Amino acid sequence: QVQLVESGGGLVQPGGSLRLSCAASGSISSINAMGWYRQAPGKEREVVATITTGRTISYGGSVKGRFTISRDNAKNTVYLQMNSLKPEDTAVYYCNLRMNPYTYWGQGTQVTVSS
């Protein structure tokens, strides 16, 4: 079994920054990729950013240039630095880990961008 523990969410004003962390533990063998997804009320879950073990990175279109994903392979931890936050970034952010053929999800952390 694999556990993902997220931290770093909260309330921030527009234009502010937050850093999310997600630490994986348990029966971890060969991780293919880790990443972040988000889901706003009434909307489908969408990809925010992903990073493979080979450090190939991709971002969702709405966060390019504002968010940065990074990963510490030794600690099985993935980070999401979020800058220039907008109200439309408000959502529950979920950590994702892929060890083919399995996919694991964290419990989610709330990010609210509001003045």
mmCIF file of C-alpha atoms in Angstrom:
data_model
loop_
_atom_site.group_PDB
_atom_site.id
_atom_site.type_symbol
_atom_site.label_atom_id
_atom_site.label_comp_id
_atom_site.label_asym_id
_atom_site.label_seq_id
_atom_site.Cartn_x
_atom_site.Cartn_y
_atom_site.Cartn_z
ATOM 1 C CA GLN A 1 0.000 0.000 0.000
ATOM 2 C CA VAL A 2 1.090 3.546 -0.732
ATOM 3 C CA GLN A 3 0.226 6.630 1.288
ATOM 4 C CA LEU A 4 0.407 10.204 0.038
ATOM 5 C CA VAL A 5 0.406 13.007 2.599
ATOM 6 C CA GLU A 6 -0.144 16.524 1.324
ATOM 7 C CA SER A 7 0.535 19.781 3.124
ATOM 8 C CA GLY A 8 0.780 23.492 2.443
ATOM 9 C CA GLY A 9 -2.731 24.497 1.421
ATOM 10 C CA GLY A 10 -4.579 27.432 2.892
ATOM 11 C CA LEU A 11 -6.032 30.865 2.281
ATOM 12 C CA VAL A 12 -4.030 33.426 0.321
ATOM 13 C CA GLN A 13 -4.785 36.777 -1.255
ATOM 14 C CA PRO A 14 -4.731 37.232 -5.044
ATOM 15 C CA GLY A 15 -1.164 37.657 -6.235
ATOM 16 C CA GLY A 16 0.198 35.681 -3.307
ATOM 17 C CA SER A 17 2.137 32.426 -3.183
ATOM 18 C CA LEU A 18 1.798 28.998 -1.633
ATOM 19 C CA ARG A 19 3.943 25.887 -1.690
ATOM 20 C CA LEU A 20 2.372 22.455 -1.604
ATOM 21 C CA SER A 21 4.245 19.318 -0.590
ATOM 22 C CA CYS A 22 3.352 15.662 -1.010
ATOM 23 C CA ALA A 23 5.343 12.878 0.609
ATOM 24 C CA ALA A 24 4.877 9.291 -0.504
ATOM 25 C CA SER A 25 5.478 6.342 1.791
ATOM 26 C CA GLY A 26 4.737 2.629 1.960
ATOM 27 C CA SER A 27 5.344 -0.026 -0.656
ATOM 28 C CA ILE A 28 7.142 2.162 -3.167
ATOM 29 C CA SER A 29 9.125 0.438 -5.852
ATOM 30 C CA SER A 30 9.545 2.200 -9.160
ATOM 31 C CA ILE A 31 7.743 5.519 -9.470
ATOM 32 C CA ASN A 32 6.916 6.542 -13.021
ATOM 33 C CA ALA A 33 5.566 9.997 -12.275
ATOM 34 C CA MET A 34 4.200 12.264 -9.577
ATOM 35 C CA GLY A 35 2.024 15.271 -9.996
ATOM 36 C CA TRP A 36 -0.751 17.573 -8.914
ATOM 37 C CA TYR A 37 -4.362 17.780 -10.003
ATOM 38 C CA ARG A 38 -7.105 20.073 -8.811
ATOM 39 C CA GLN A 39 -10.857 20.128 -8.647
ATOM 40 C CA ALA A 40 -12.959 23.225 -8.185
ATOM 41 C CA PRO A 41 -16.611 23.047 -7.076
ATOM 42 C CA GLY A 42 -18.834 21.945 -9.934
ATOM 43 C CA LYS A 43 -15.898 21.210 -12.213
ATOM 44 C CA GLU A 44 -14.017 18.121 -13.295
ATOM 45 C CA ARG A 45 -10.609 17.267 -11.891
ATOM 46 C CA GLU A 46 -7.869 18.712 -14.073
ATOM 47 C CA VAL A 47 -4.130 18.284 -14.312
ATOM 48 C CA VAL A 48 -2.009 21.049 -12.831
ATOM 49 C CA ALA A 49 1.504 19.678 -13.298
ATOM 50 C CA THR A 50 3.308 16.364 -13.578
ATOM 51 C CA ILE A 51 6.933 15.299 -13.362
ATOM 52 C CA THR A 52 8.396 11.943 -14.325
ATOM 53 C CA THR A 53 11.302 10.201 -12.662
ATOM 54 C CA GLY A 54 13.347 11.329 -15.644
ATOM 55 C CA ARG A 55 12.236 14.909 -14.792
ATOM 56 C CA THR A 56 10.061 15.425 -17.837
ATOM 57 C CA ILE A 57 7.623 18.147 -16.781
ATOM 58 C CA SER A 58 4.260 19.204 -18.126
ATOM 59 C CA TYR A 59 1.837 21.890 -16.960
ATOM 60 C CA GLY A 60 -1.816 22.578 -17.434
ATOM 61 C CA GLY A 61 -2.348 25.571 -19.686
ATOM 62 C CA SER A 62 -3.776 27.893 -17.077
ATOM 63 C CA VAL A 63 -0.812 27.631 -14.685
ATOM 64 C CA LYS A 64 2.134 27.853 -17.078
ATOM 65 C CA GLY A 65 4.560 30.544 -16.024
ATOM 66 C CA ARG A 66 3.077 30.810 -12.532
ATOM 67 C CA PHE A 67 3.448 27.340 -11.006
ATOM 68 C CA THR A 68 6.601 25.246 -10.709
ATOM 69 C CA ILE A 69 6.691 21.537 -9.946
ATOM 70 C CA SER A 70 9.761 19.864 -8.509
ATOM 71 C CA ARG A 71 10.606 16.523 -7.013
ATOM 72 C CA ASP A 72 13.035 15.013 -4.558
ATOM 73 C CA ASN A 73 13.438 11.427 -5.724
ATOM 74 C CA ALA A 74 15.396 10.417 -2.628
ATOM 75 C CA LYS A 75 12.529 11.539 -0.381
ATOM 76 C CA ASN A 76 9.711 10.446 -2.729
ATOM 77 C CA THR A 77 8.350 13.959 -2.359
ATOM 78 C CA VAL A 78 6.859 16.297 -4.931
ATOM 79 C CA TYR A 79 6.404 20.049 -4.519
ATOM 80 C CA LEU A 80 4.265 22.652 -6.219
ATOM 81 C CA GLN A 81 5.335 26.281 -5.930
ATOM 82 C CA MET A 82 2.380 28.464 -6.806
ATOM 83 C CA ASN A 83 2.984 32.150 -7.512
ATOM 84 C CA SER A 84 0.750 34.956 -8.744
ATOM 85 C CA LEU A 85 -2.285 33.093 -7.490
ATOM 86 C CA LYS A 86 -5.681 34.024 -8.874
ATOM 87 C CA PRO A 87 -9.182 33.450 -7.492
ATOM 88 C CA GLU A 88 -9.737 30.907 -10.261
ATOM 89 C CA ASP A 89 -6.948 28.794 -8.766
ATOM 90 C CA THR A 90 -9.241 28.067 -5.828
ATOM 91 C CA ALA A 91 -9.730 24.303 -5.645
ATOM 92 C CA VAL A 92 -8.879 21.147 -3.779
ATOM 93 C CA TYR A 93 -5.414 20.089 -4.904
ATOM 94 C CA TYR A 94 -4.660 16.379 -5.082
ATOM 95 C CA CYS A 95 -1.290 14.699 -5.178
ATOM 96 C CA ASN A 96 -0.945 11.858 -7.672
ATOM 97 C CA LEU A 97 1.597 9.065 -7.907
ATOM 98 C CA ARG A 98 1.856 6.617 -10.755
ATOM 99 C CA MET A 99 3.611 3.268 -10.446
ATOM 100 C CA ASN A 100 2.421 1.440 -13.509
ATOM 101 C CA PRO A 101 -0.119 -0.063 -13.627
ATOM 102 C CA TYR A 102 -1.274 1.563 -10.380
ATOM 103 C CA THR A 103 -2.260 5.144 -9.612
ATOM 104 C CA TYR A 104 -2.520 6.590 -6.110
ATOM 105 C CA TRP A 105 -4.151 9.764 -4.840
ATOM 106 C CA GLY A 106 -3.715 11.905 -1.769
ATOM 107 C CA GLN A 107 -6.628 13.084 0.333
ATOM 108 C CA GLY A 108 -6.488 16.594 -1.101
ATOM 109 C CA THR A 109 -5.605 19.981 0.338
ATOM 110 C CA GLN A 110 -7.753 23.084 -0.016
ATOM 111 C CA VAL A 111 -6.313 26.176 -1.670
ATOM 112 C CA THR A 112 -8.452 29.296 -1.483
ATOM 113 C CA VAL A 113 -7.450 32.513 -3.218
ATOM 114 C CA SER A 114 -9.539 35.399 -1.977
ATOM 115 C CA SER A 115 -9.233 38.935 -0.686
#
